[in-house]
Amino acid sequence: MTRNSPFSAPIAALTLAAAMAACGDSATVTDSGTSTTGSTAATEEPPTGTTTGGTTPTTTDGTTTEPALPEPDPNVDWPTLECDPLDPNYCLFPFPNNVYTTADPSTPTGRRVALPAGSLPMSSGGVLPQTEVFAELDGFSGGLPGMVHMPGATITGLPGPWSIELSITTDSPTIVLDAETGEFVPHFSELDMSLSDDSRRTLLIRPVHRPRDGARYIFAVRDVVDAGGQALAPSPAFAALRDLTPFPDDPSIDARRPLYADIFKRLGEAGIPRDNLQLAWDYTVASTENTTSRLLHIRDDALAQVGQAGPAYEIDSITEDCQEHIALCVEGKMTVPLYLDKPESGGRFILDDNGLPTQNGTAEFPFTVRIPHSAFTAPSTPVAYGHGLLGSRSQVGAGHFAEFADTYNHILFAVDWIGMAEDDIVTIVGALGSGNLQDFAAVPDRGQQGILNFMLATRMMLGDFASDPSLAYQGEQAMFDTSAAYYFGNSQGGIFGATLMAVQVDVTRGLLGVPGQPYNILLNRSVDFDNFFAVVKGAYPDPIDIQVVLGLVQMLWERAEPSGYSHHIRNPLPNTPAHEVLLHVAIGDHQVTTLGAHIMARSIGEVVNMAPVNRSIWGLEEVEGSHTGSAMVEFDFGLPPEPTTNVPLREGEDPHGGPRKLAAANASMNKFFREGIVETNCDGACDPE
C-alpha cells in the first residue's frame, strides 16, 4: 500500500516554525520551588516506606466494608475501552494501558494498539490525532513512563533519580513488576514540573532499564501522600476492584475482575499486598519484530543490492588543504535504494501487504569526506561522524575533529541524519503544532532511511571509493585501511548512533558522545526543546495533554530512536554482529540529561563506569584501569548539581561540547577503536584538566 504524504499543510507548518523562533523566551520554564505539590522535588528525602492500608478493605470516606463479591479466578484478558474510570481525573490515564489494545493473534504479542480517537488530546485548533498509524504497533514503547494524575500528590517517599535502589524493594510506593518473571523493574517516579500549574501535574513512573520487548508489565501505586502527609484515596472504580465491592457505574469494572485477580495475585507474590494500593494497571511492550523489522528489512535489501563495492557515487568537488590537518575535502552524492514515497522531508515508507517497506527507485544523497595529511603516509581507517540536533553533515568539518583525524590517522566521512536534519524541522513543528500527531510518523520513517544511508556510506568508503584515483594529493594517492571502520557521533549523533550501532554490519565499535534515551525523558530536560515546547504549549495548553503528546510521539519514534535498539547493541539482532560502544558523558549537560545516558548504558548491558569515578551510577559496575568491552566515562566540568525534576540545568557554561575537545577523550576513543580497550587517560576522575 502507498501512503499519501502526511505533511499536507506545509504553509501552516512554516508559520509554526517562524513562531518557534519568535517565541523562544516564552518557552523558558523553571521550577520555582514554591509549589505545594512540587516543593519536595528538588531534593530526595530518605524514603519512609510507610504503609497506610490494613487487611480490611476501606471505602473512600474511610469506613470499612467487607467484600460483597467473591474473588474470581485469575484470567488475563482486557476489554478495549474508550476511557478508563480507574483514573477519573484524565480520560486516557492510566497510560500506557492494555485496555487501549485489542486482541490480534497475527502479531508477536497477540495484541494491537487501539487508541480511542475521541480520548486523545485535542489541539487548540480543534484537531484530534488520527489513530491508524498507532494501530500498526503491537504494544507500547519501552521508553514510555507510566502516567497517572493524582491531584494533590507529592513525591514524598518516592524513589527518585538518585535513590533508584528503593524502587526494587517492597518498601517502594511505586512498583513496576515484570508480570512473567515477578522481578521488580528499577525506576524513579516524579511529578511533571515543566509548567507551573499545580493542579495539572502528571505522576511519571520511569523505568531506568529498558523493559523487555513483548513483555507484560504491571504498574502499582500506594502510599502517595499529599502535602499534609495524608495518603490519597483511590478512585471509587479502583477501590471496587481492590475491595471486591460493587461498582454499577461502569461495566468495565466487573469485566476486569478476573484480570485484576491476576494482577493482585502477581503483586502479592512479589510482596506487594493489595490492601493499600491506590492504583494498579498493566501494559505490553511492543515486540522486537514490530519495532525493528522495517529497518532490518531495508538494510538487508539495500546492502544486498550494492554489494561489497558499495553504492554508486559521484564526486562533485575536491578541495586541497581546505583546513588545517586536512589534505582533501571531498563533496559528493551517492545513489542509494529509496524506500520512501519521496526523499524530501515528510517522506513516508511505502509498505507492502506484510507491512514492510518496498523500494521506490533510487535517490541521491550528499556526503562529505575529510582526508587528513596522515592518510598519505600510512593507510587510514574510515570513521563515520554523526552530527548534532537537526544539523547537517558539515559539522564533520570542525577543527578539533580535523586534528583528531590527522593525529590518529582516520578518514572522516558524514551524511545527513535525514529524519532529524535541518530540513526536517518543518515536518516536526508541523506535527507538534497542528494536532496532526500522526504526521510525526514521517520522522522515524525518514530517520530509518537516514540510518540506512549511514550504512551505505560506510560500505562505499570500504568499497570502490577507497581506490578512487581522483583522491590524490601532491601526486600521492590517499591510502585507505579497509579492514575496519568505526563510528563517532555527538549529541543527536550519540543518541541515534546507538540505533546505528545496533544494526550496522560493517562497524562493530563506536563512540557515543553525550548520548541519552529515550527522547521522552530527554525533551523536557533539554534547553534545546525550549522553542519546540513553545509550539507544543500553543497547541496543547493543558500540561497533562503535553505529557500525553510526548508519550504518543515516543510510541512512533521507537522504530528509529535508541529506546527500540540500544538493548540489541551487545545482544544482536538477526544477521547482525555484536557491537561494543564507549559513552562519553558530560556531567551537568544542558542539552542531553545524563539520566538518559545512564538509562542507555543500563539498557545496552554490561557497560561499566570507568574509575576513578566522579560519581557512582546505580546499576553500573565500576572498573579502574583498562577494560575490554563497552564502557562509560563521565567528565565533570564543575557545574552545579543537576536538577532532579524534569527541567533543564541552565546554570553555568554548558559542557555539552566539552568531552569531544579533550585530548584525553580523543586518545581514549582512538585506543578503543583500534584495540577495543577502554582507558580514560585521566589523572584521577575525568575533568577538563
XYZ file of C-alpha atoms in Angstrom:
689
model
C 0.000 0.000 0.000
C 1.181 3.538 -0.716
C 0.523 6.329 1.734
C -0.009 9.895 0.746
C 2.478 12.334 2.150
C 1.373 13.070 5.736
C 2.575 16.666 5.577
C -0.325 18.180 3.777
C -0.075 21.705 5.123
C 3.490 22.990 4.608
C 2.462 26.623 4.753
C 0.948 26.202 8.218
C 3.992 24.328 9.439
C 6.340 27.021 8.157
C 4.271 29.577 10.046
C 4.693 27.472 13.173
C 8.436 27.280 12.536
C 8.576 31.064 12.449
C 6.563 31.209 15.659
C 9.031 28.813 17.225
C 11.891 31.219 16.611
C 9.879 34.224 17.773
C 8.621 32.628 20.983
C 11.872 31.276 22.363
C 11.842 33.391 25.541
C 8.319 32.385 26.482
C 9.296 28.722 26.463
C 11.769 29.099 29.320
C 10.474 27.216 32.349
C 11.884 26.866 35.823
C 10.913 25.089 38.990
C 10.158 27.883 41.404
C 10.336 25.532 44.369
C 7.266 27.209 45.879
C 4.502 24.916 44.722
C 2.716 22.669 47.157
C 2.945 19.533 45.061
C 6.461 20.073 43.811
C 8.257 21.654 46.751
C 9.973 18.414 47.693
C 11.015 17.639 44.122
C 14.376 19.404 44.246
C 15.753 17.098 46.929
C 15.269 13.457 47.656
C 14.295 12.816 51.249
C 15.024 9.382 52.727
C 12.037 7.227 51.820
C 9.789 6.333 54.711
C 8.257 3.145 53.325
C 5.206 3.913 55.482
C 2.085 1.940 54.690
C -1.431 3.140 55.211
C -3.558 0.098 54.466
C -4.654 -2.808 56.583
C -6.247 -6.106 55.858
C -9.782 -4.760 55.869
C -10.970 -3.035 52.680
C -11.842 0.639 53.051
C -14.152 2.990 51.234
C -13.155 6.441 50.069
C -14.753 8.028 53.128
C -12.592 5.942 55.461
C -15.239 3.488 56.668
C -14.547 -0.216 56.438
C -16.594 -2.681 54.482
C -16.478 -6.399 53.929
C -16.120 -7.737 50.397
C -19.516 -8.079 48.776
C -18.330 -10.130 45.805
C -16.331 -13.347 45.518
C -12.819 -13.233 44.079
C -12.997 -14.673 40.546
C -10.379 -16.993 39.125
C -7.499 -15.093 37.507
C -7.869 -14.632 33.765
C -5.674 -12.299 31.703
C -7.997 -10.621 29.247
C -8.768 -6.995 28.586
C -11.785 -5.069 27.379
C -10.958 -2.367 24.842
C -12.048 0.935 26.336
C -12.614 4.498 25.262
C -11.795 5.817 28.723
C -10.560 4.134 31.907
C -12.510 5.009 35.074
C -9.575 3.898 37.245
C -8.227 7.439 36.899
C -11.301 9.691 36.739
C -9.104 12.785 36.541
C -7.980 12.248 32.941
C -9.744 10.005 30.458
C -6.728 8.270 28.888
C -4.994 7.622 32.227
C -3.518 5.435 33.496
C -1.270 5.095 30.452
C 0.209 3.080 28.742
C -2.529 0.565 29.308
C -3.620 -2.752 27.796
C -7.228 -1.553 27.740
C -6.114 0.570 24.795
C -5.212 -2.531 22.787
C -7.222 -5.222 21.086
C -6.552 -8.917 20.553
C -4.707 -9.794 17.339
C -3.306 -13.330 17.037
C -1.287 -12.291 13.966
C 1.172 -10.167 15.983
C 4.050 -11.472 18.110
C 2.457 -10.067 21.272
C -1.087 -11.148 20.387
C -2.174 -7.518 20.805
C -2.590 -4.453 18.611
C -2.720 -0.873 19.848
C -6.246 0.554 19.635
C -6.108 4.124 20.884
C -9.515 5.744 21.400
C -9.517 8.651 18.979
C -12.001 10.708 20.952
C -9.956 10.432 24.138
C -6.667 11.696 22.713
C -5.564 15.300 23.264
C -7.346 17.783 21.037
C -5.250 20.691 19.839
C -6.275 24.286 20.438
C -7.289 24.296 16.777
C -9.793 21.511 17.386
C -7.743 18.742 15.727
C -7.624 15.177 17.067
C -4.809 12.834 16.011
C -5.686 10.061 13.593
C -5.052 6.653 15.141
C -4.329 4.384 12.163
C -0.549 4.726 12.408
C -0.631 3.721 16.081
C -2.606 0.613 15.156
C 0.487 -0.621 13.310
C 2.075 -1.256 16.738
C 1.662 -4.493 18.694
C 2.428 -2.861 22.024
C 3.671 0.307 23.637
C 7.097 1.923 23.559
C 9.599 0.608 26.066
C 10.615 4.234 26.545
C 7.261 5.320 27.963
C 6.793 6.181 31.628
C 3.718 5.100 33.492
C 1.422 8.125 33.657
C -1.379 8.912 36.065
C -2.929 12.059 37.523
C -3.344 12.114 41.300
C -4.404 15.647 42.322
C -2.544 16.855 45.379
C 0.201 14.232 45.094
C 3.741 14.926 46.297
C 6.919 12.965 45.691
C 7.469 12.379 49.394
C 8.949 8.922 49.878
C 9.017 8.053 46.178
C 12.129 6.625 44.533
C 13.960 9.433 42.765
C 16.665 9.506 40.101
C 19.344 9.247 42.787
C 17.521 6.748 45.024
C 16.713 4.121 42.415
C 17.675 1.332 44.810
C 14.436 1.935 46.745
C 12.362 1.113 43.655
C 13.281 -2.582 43.676
C 12.245 -3.159 47.291
C 8.862 -3.901 48.828
C 9.091 -0.533 50.608
C 8.778 1.434 47.378
C 5.473 3.335 46.991
C 5.663 2.893 43.215
C 6.194 -0.536 41.704
C 6.973 -1.718 38.182
C 6.697 -5.513 38.014
C 7.631 -7.879 35.194
C 4.467 -9.984 35.120
C 6.237 -13.064 33.772
C 9.397 -13.131 35.891
C 7.995 -11.478 39.020
C 11.036 -9.197 39.134
C 10.878 -5.562 40.179
C 11.932 -3.118 37.434
C 14.251 -0.331 38.624
C 12.672 3.063 38.116
C 12.182 6.508 39.548
C 8.999 8.498 39.987
C 8.495 12.208 39.519
C 5.848 14.853 39.090
C 5.863 16.851 35.869
C 7.381 20.188 36.881
C 7.837 21.598 33.382
C 4.945 24.039 33.893
C 3.662 25.862 36.952
C 0.067 24.587 37.273
C -0.023 22.523 40.488
C -3.444 21.151 39.652
C -2.320 19.513 36.400
C 0.824 17.610 37.312
C 1.250 14.136 35.850
C 2.885 11.491 38.024
C 5.530 9.833 35.838
C 6.943 6.393 36.728
C 10.098 5.975 34.641
C 11.898 2.629 34.168
C 15.662 3.213 34.171
C 16.440 -0.017 32.328
C 14.777 -0.803 29.007
C 11.797 -3.169 29.616
C 11.849 -6.457 27.735
C 10.412 -6.486 24.241
C 6.972 -8.079 24.028
C 6.637 -8.427 27.802
C 3.730 -7.540 30.057
C 4.376 -5.178 32.967
C 2.322 -4.103 35.963
C 2.435 -0.614 37.448
C 1.296 -0.231 41.066
C 0.984 2.864 43.242
C 0.475 3.035 47.014
C 1.275 5.410 49.858
C 1.417 8.515 47.686
C 0.656 11.373 50.076
C -0.461 14.968 49.878
C 1.373 17.982 51.286
C -0.015 17.179 54.738
C 1.327 13.642 54.655
C -2.078 12.027 54.196
C -2.378 9.130 51.768
C -4.504 9.946 48.733
C -7.682 7.902 48.348
C -8.009 5.503 45.431
C -10.636 6.239 42.819
C -14.026 4.644 43.519
C -13.589 2.404 40.479
C -10.210 1.079 41.588
C -11.396 0.687 45.187
C -14.228 -1.501 43.874
C -11.730 -3.754 42.096
C -9.365 -3.870 45.038
C -12.015 -4.411 47.703
C -14.393 -6.624 45.686
C -17.279 -4.217 46.140
C -19.990 -3.464 43.564
C -19.487 -0.692 41.032
C -22.554 -0.460 38.805
C -21.483 2.832 37.195
C -19.140 1.236 34.643
C -19.388 -2.300 33.215
C -15.626 -2.403 32.559
C -15.027 -2.895 36.284
C -16.866 -6.205 36.503
C -15.350 -7.234 33.158
C -11.865 -6.748 34.607
C -12.308 -8.532 37.931
C -10.661 -11.750 36.630
C -7.818 -9.664 35.174
C -7.310 -7.906 38.490
C -7.416 -11.208 40.311
C -4.296 -11.970 38.276
C -2.736 -8.532 38.865
C -3.326 -8.659 42.620
C -2.037 -12.225 42.760
C 1.188 -11.359 40.987
C 1.731 -8.272 43.114
C 1.035 -10.277 46.267
C 3.537 -12.945 45.272
C 6.114 -10.158 44.884
C 5.386 -8.918 48.401
C 3.035 -6.074 47.459
C -0.346 -6.543 49.204
C -3.476 -5.167 47.609
C -4.905 -3.594 50.753
C -3.322 -0.160 50.444
C -2.953 0.074 46.680
C -4.128 3.369 45.252
C -3.912 2.180 41.653
C -2.583 -0.682 39.546
C -2.719 -1.476 35.841
C -0.745 -3.311 33.165
C 0.599 -2.791 29.663
C 2.513 -4.686 26.980
C 5.779 -3.573 25.357
C 5.938 -3.764 21.568
C 7.760 -6.798 20.196
C 11.262 -6.815 18.748
C 9.834 -7.747 15.358
C 7.310 -4.927 15.360
C 9.921 -2.336 16.282
C 12.910 -3.430 14.194
C 11.643 -5.404 11.200
C 11.314 -2.419 8.859
C 14.834 -1.137 9.418
C 16.360 -4.618 9.217
C 14.431 -5.303 6.020
C 15.647 -2.204 4.189
C 19.185 -2.780 5.471
C 19.359 -6.334 4.176
C 17.703 -5.451 0.881
C 19.870 -2.399 0.165
C 23.200 -3.941 1.170
C 22.478 -6.969 -0.995
C 21.924 -4.635 -3.946
C 25.086 -2.558 -3.555
C 27.354 -5.474 -2.614
C 30.887 -5.045 -1.315
C 31.610 -2.269 -3.820
C 29.067 -0.006 -2.155
C 26.573 2.329 -3.796
C 27.288 4.264 -6.955
C 28.611 7.743 -6.240
C 29.684 10.926 -7.945
C 32.326 13.324 -6.647
C 31.247 16.940 -7.042
C 34.335 18.688 -5.718
C 37.763 18.033 -4.217
C 39.488 20.888 -2.414
C 43.116 20.634 -1.357
C 44.313 21.996 2.004
C 40.767 23.102 2.818
C 41.613 23.377 6.524
C 44.434 22.681 8.918
C 45.250 18.962 9.194
C 43.130 18.089 6.152
C 44.660 17.398 2.753
C 41.414 16.824 0.818
C 37.843 17.950 1.415
C 35.540 15.875 -0.767
C 31.901 16.578 -1.530
C 29.764 14.170 -3.493
C 26.491 12.327 -3.891
C 25.735 8.634 -3.549
C 22.825 6.895 -5.282
C 21.004 4.555 -2.919
C 17.797 2.494 -2.847
C 14.890 4.654 -1.670
C 12.102 3.219 0.473
C 10.146 6.443 0.980
C 7.403 7.930 -1.149
C 9.711 10.933 -1.592
C 13.270 11.633 -0.453
C 12.464 15.058 0.959
C 11.251 15.892 4.475
C 7.872 14.362 5.230
C 8.561 11.220 3.204
C 6.826 8.043 4.427
C 7.612 4.398 3.886
C 5.730 2.614 1.118
C 4.553 -0.589 2.780
C 3.705 -3.931 1.212
C 0.951 -6.274 2.357
C 3.240 -7.598 5.104
C 3.829 -4.129 6.489
C 7.422 -3.961 5.215
C 8.900 -1.102 3.181
C 9.180 -1.556 -0.568
C 11.712 0.152 -2.780
C 10.682 3.259 -4.662
C 13.531 3.576 -7.117
C 16.711 5.344 -6.041
C 17.659 8.743 -4.712
C 20.819 10.811 -4.450
C 22.028 11.919 -1.023
C 25.081 14.111 -0.408
C 28.155 13.030 1.527
C 31.233 14.773 2.894
C 34.716 13.261 3.351
C 37.730 14.738 5.163
C 41.042 13.040 4.282
C 43.874 14.052 6.644
C 47.521 14.512 5.681
C 48.366 11.355 7.628
C 46.378 9.278 5.110
C 49.150 9.924 2.570
C 51.833 8.420 4.781
C 50.026 5.291 6.069
C 46.708 3.524 5.456
C 43.873 5.407 7.200
C 40.724 3.927 8.704
C 37.295 5.372 7.798
C 35.259 6.838 10.670
C 31.629 7.876 10.165
C 30.609 11.051 12.006
C 27.044 11.629 13.224
C 26.036 15.271 13.594
C 24.057 17.049 16.292
C 20.424 18.049 16.698
C 18.708 18.943 13.423
C 22.074 19.789 11.923
C 23.975 18.618 8.855
C 26.986 16.624 7.727
C 29.018 19.860 7.529
C 29.648 19.569 11.278
C 32.289 16.947 10.480
C 34.486 19.867 9.409
C 35.050 21.169 12.958
C 38.689 21.952 13.652
C 39.033 19.606 16.644
C 37.742 16.712 14.521
C 40.333 17.533 11.846
C 43.083 17.441 14.472
C 41.816 14.085 15.774
C 41.737 12.669 12.233
C 45.276 13.743 11.419
C 46.744 12.788 14.796
C 45.330 9.282 14.783
C 45.094 8.741 11.014
C 41.364 8.405 10.427
C 39.432 9.460 7.324
C 36.221 11.153 8.456
C 33.004 10.992 6.460
C 29.419 12.037 7.074
C 25.933 12.103 5.647
C 22.899 13.947 6.969
C 20.755 12.249 9.634
C 17.693 12.656 7.459
C 14.582 12.454 9.592
C 16.384 14.644 12.153
C 18.290 17.007 9.869
C 17.907 20.714 9.105
C 15.186 20.218 6.523
C 13.072 18.103 8.884
C 12.295 20.985 11.237
C 9.215 21.956 9.241
C 7.769 18.433 9.497
C 8.449 18.150 13.225
C 6.996 21.556 14.034
C 4.010 20.922 11.800
C 3.151 17.642 13.547
C 3.621 19.004 17.066
C 1.849 22.268 16.484
C -1.066 21.312 14.256
C -2.658 18.497 16.249
C -1.891 16.049 13.451
C 0.391 13.911 15.587
C 0.095 11.041 13.131
C 2.249 13.119 10.778
C 5.163 12.631 13.169
C 5.429 9.103 11.753
C 7.382 10.671 8.888
C 10.209 11.415 11.331
C 11.016 7.766 12.197
C 10.277 6.607 8.644
C 12.723 9.071 7.126
C 15.007 8.515 10.092
C 15.301 4.822 9.220
C 16.241 5.756 5.660
C 18.831 8.068 7.225
C 20.273 5.235 9.312
C 20.388 3.109 6.165
C 22.254 5.907 4.389
C 24.962 5.782 7.075
C 25.382 2.050 6.484
C 25.527 2.552 2.725
C 28.050 5.384 3.052
C 30.201 3.113 5.212
C 30.013 0.372 2.582
C 31.005 2.961 -0.054
C 34.063 4.019 1.975
C 35.163 0.394 2.342
C 34.402 -0.361 -1.320
C 35.125 1.347 -4.608
C 35.590 4.809 -3.113
C 38.737 3.663 -1.290
C 40.591 3.182 -4.560
C 39.206 6.166 -6.462
C 42.154 7.607 -8.426
C 40.896 11.166 -8.013
C 41.715 11.065 -4.282
C 45.289 12.215 -4.811
C 47.303 14.946 -3.097
C 50.614 16.293 -4.435
C 50.972 13.258 -6.626
C 50.292 10.725 -3.886
C 47.203 8.532 -3.643
C 45.193 8.523 -0.400
C 45.639 5.241 1.441
C 42.584 3.584 2.951
C 42.694 0.809 5.543
C 39.539 -1.080 4.593
C 39.976 -3.830 7.186
C 37.743 -1.914 9.607
C 35.565 1.163 10.017
C 34.309 2.957 13.111
C 31.520 5.307 14.194
C 31.759 8.564 16.148
C 28.720 10.739 16.930
C 27.874 13.536 19.343
C 24.597 14.735 20.824
C 21.960 13.620 18.318
C 24.766 11.645 16.690
C 25.371 9.939 20.024
C 21.661 9.302 20.502
C 20.853 7.889 17.066
C 24.331 6.422 16.937
C 23.060 3.837 19.418
C 20.419 2.790 16.886
C 23.020 2.638 14.141
C 25.374 0.571 16.301
C 22.601 -1.986 16.869
C 22.082 -2.622 13.144
C 25.413 -1.800 11.467
C 27.120 -4.817 9.892
C 30.375 -3.149 8.752
C 31.205 -1.444 12.070
C 31.494 -3.133 15.462
C 32.942 -0.325 17.641
C 31.589 3.166 18.104
C 31.888 6.231 20.314
C 28.599 7.705 21.516
C 29.264 11.261 22.659
C 26.873 12.904 25.170
C 24.062 10.462 24.332
C 20.819 9.503 26.039
C 17.499 7.735 25.730
C 14.548 7.726 25.462
C 13.564 11.035 23.942
C 10.633 11.045 26.354
C 12.997 11.745 29.255
C 15.341 13.964 27.241
C 12.941 16.560 25.861
C 11.668 18.345 28.973
C 15.180 18.283 30.429
C 16.842 19.928 27.396
C 17.355 23.615 26.679
C 17.154 22.639 23.006
C 13.476 21.815 23.498
C 12.555 25.360 24.558
C 11.381 26.596 21.153
C 9.610 23.330 20.358
C 7.996 23.453 23.813
C 6.573 26.859 22.911
C 4.925 25.295 19.850
C 3.546 22.377 21.869
C 2.179 24.668 24.599
C 0.461 26.773 21.973
C -1.287 23.698 20.588
C -1.943 21.989 23.947
C -2.399 24.425 26.856
C -3.136 21.610 29.346
C 0.130 20.315 30.900
C -1.294 16.792 31.098
C -2.106 16.855 27.392
C 1.525 17.795 26.741
C 2.815 14.736 28.589
C 0.420 12.528 26.625
C 1.535 14.131 23.354
C 5.165 13.416 24.226
C 4.146 9.844 25.010
C 2.361 9.400 21.687
C 5.385 10.798 19.853
C 7.605 8.331 21.728
C 5.436 5.448 20.523
C 6.023 6.420 16.895
C 9.700 7.291 17.382
C 10.551 3.868 18.809
C 11.199 2.400 15.359
C 14.159 4.744 14.865
C 15.318 6.061 18.218
C 17.639 4.123 20.580
C 14.947 3.022 23.017
C 13.943 0.488 20.377
C 17.502 -0.653 19.616
C 20.209 0.009 22.204
C 19.470 -3.218 24.100
C 20.472 -5.049 20.909
C 23.947 -3.475 20.624
C 25.562 -6.287 22.592
C 22.662 -8.750 22.256
C 22.468 -8.679 18.479
C 19.512 -8.694 16.146
C 19.268 -11.305 13.362
C 22.100 -11.272 10.797
C 23.906 -8.635 12.833
C 27.232 -8.819 14.688
C 27.580 -7.898 18.344
C 28.978 -4.436 18.962
C 30.843 -2.572 21.693
C 30.447 1.134 22.436
C 32.149 3.799 24.503
C 29.948 6.514 26.022
C 31.432 9.927 26.832
C 29.130 11.850 29.176
C 29.275 15.478 30.374
C 28.016 15.929 33.937
C 25.720 18.960 34.020
C 24.879 18.757 30.305
C 22.257 21.394 29.455
C 21.118 19.673 26.258
C 21.106 15.913 26.922
C 20.451 14.949 30.532
C 22.900 12.443 31.940
C 19.928 10.480 33.296
C 19.317 9.490 29.679
C 22.935 8.381 29.258
C 22.616 6.191 32.347
C 19.420 4.605 31.006
C 21.204 3.918 27.725
C 24.186 2.358 29.488
C 21.995 0.061 31.596
C 19.897 -0.898 28.587
C 22.935 -1.797 26.455
C 24.034 -4.127 29.246
C 27.418 -4.754 30.865
C 28.544 -1.181 30.298
C 30.998 -0.323 33.074
C 31.580 3.059 34.704
C 35.294 3.761 34.328
C 37.030 4.606 37.595
C 38.164 6.642 39.377
C 34.586 7.846 39.011
C 33.197 11.306 39.520
C 30.102 9.637 40.974
C 28.698 6.145 41.310
C 25.808 5.311 38.999
C 23.223 2.784 40.138
C 23.399 -0.421 38.147
C 26.829 0.202 36.564
C 29.891 -1.692 37.753
C 32.970 0.447 38.373
C 36.221 -0.665 36.731
C 39.603 1.009 37.159
C 42.496 0.843 34.734
C 41.797 -0.916 31.428
C 38.575 -2.539 30.294
C 37.866 -4.605 27.214
C 34.263 -4.108 26.158
C 31.654 -1.362 26.464
C 32.137 1.434 28.976
C 31.038 4.888 30.081
C 33.318 7.760 31.086
C 31.791 10.766 32.851
C 33.563 14.132 32.695
C 32.961 16.668 35.484
C 33.061 20.305 34.368
C 32.334 21.741 37.822
C 28.707 22.740 37.314
C 26.004 22.953 39.996
C 24.062 19.760 40.802
C 21.737 18.597 38.048
C 18.005 19.101 38.665
C 16.107 16.068 39.925
C 12.951 17.397 38.267
C 12.112 17.314 34.556
C 13.599 20.725 33.752
C 16.982 21.555 32.196
C 20.060 22.687 34.057
C 20.651 26.264 32.934
C 23.329 27.472 35.335
C 26.965 27.700 34.317
C 28.606 27.144 30.942
C 27.047 24.229 29.074
C 29.589 21.346 28.987
C 27.720 19.560 26.179
C 30.529 20.065 23.663
C 33.313 19.561 26.183
C 34.366 15.899 26.023
C 34.935 15.834 22.257
C 37.550 18.608 22.577
C 39.652 16.951 25.291
C 42.933 15.314 24.305
C 42.441 12.537 26.876
C 38.997 11.723 25.462
C 40.278 11.581 21.894
C 43.200 9.348 22.854
C 40.761 7.079 24.676
C 38.476 6.957 21.649
C 41.310 6.027 19.293
C 42.552 3.205 21.544
C 39.016 1.870 21.818
C 38.621 1.953 18.038
C 41.937 0.269 17.344
C 42.107 -2.266 20.175
C 38.673 -2.458 21.822
C 40.277 -1.389 25.115
C 38.963 1.494 27.244
C 41.415 3.620 29.218
C 40.390 7.072 30.398
C 43.856 8.695 30.168
C 42.684 10.941 33.010
C 44.744 11.775 36.091
C 42.126 10.630 38.575
C 38.446 11.239 37.856
C 37.975 12.847 34.431
C 37.614 16.615 34.189
C 38.737 19.321 31.737
C 42.185 19.466 33.357
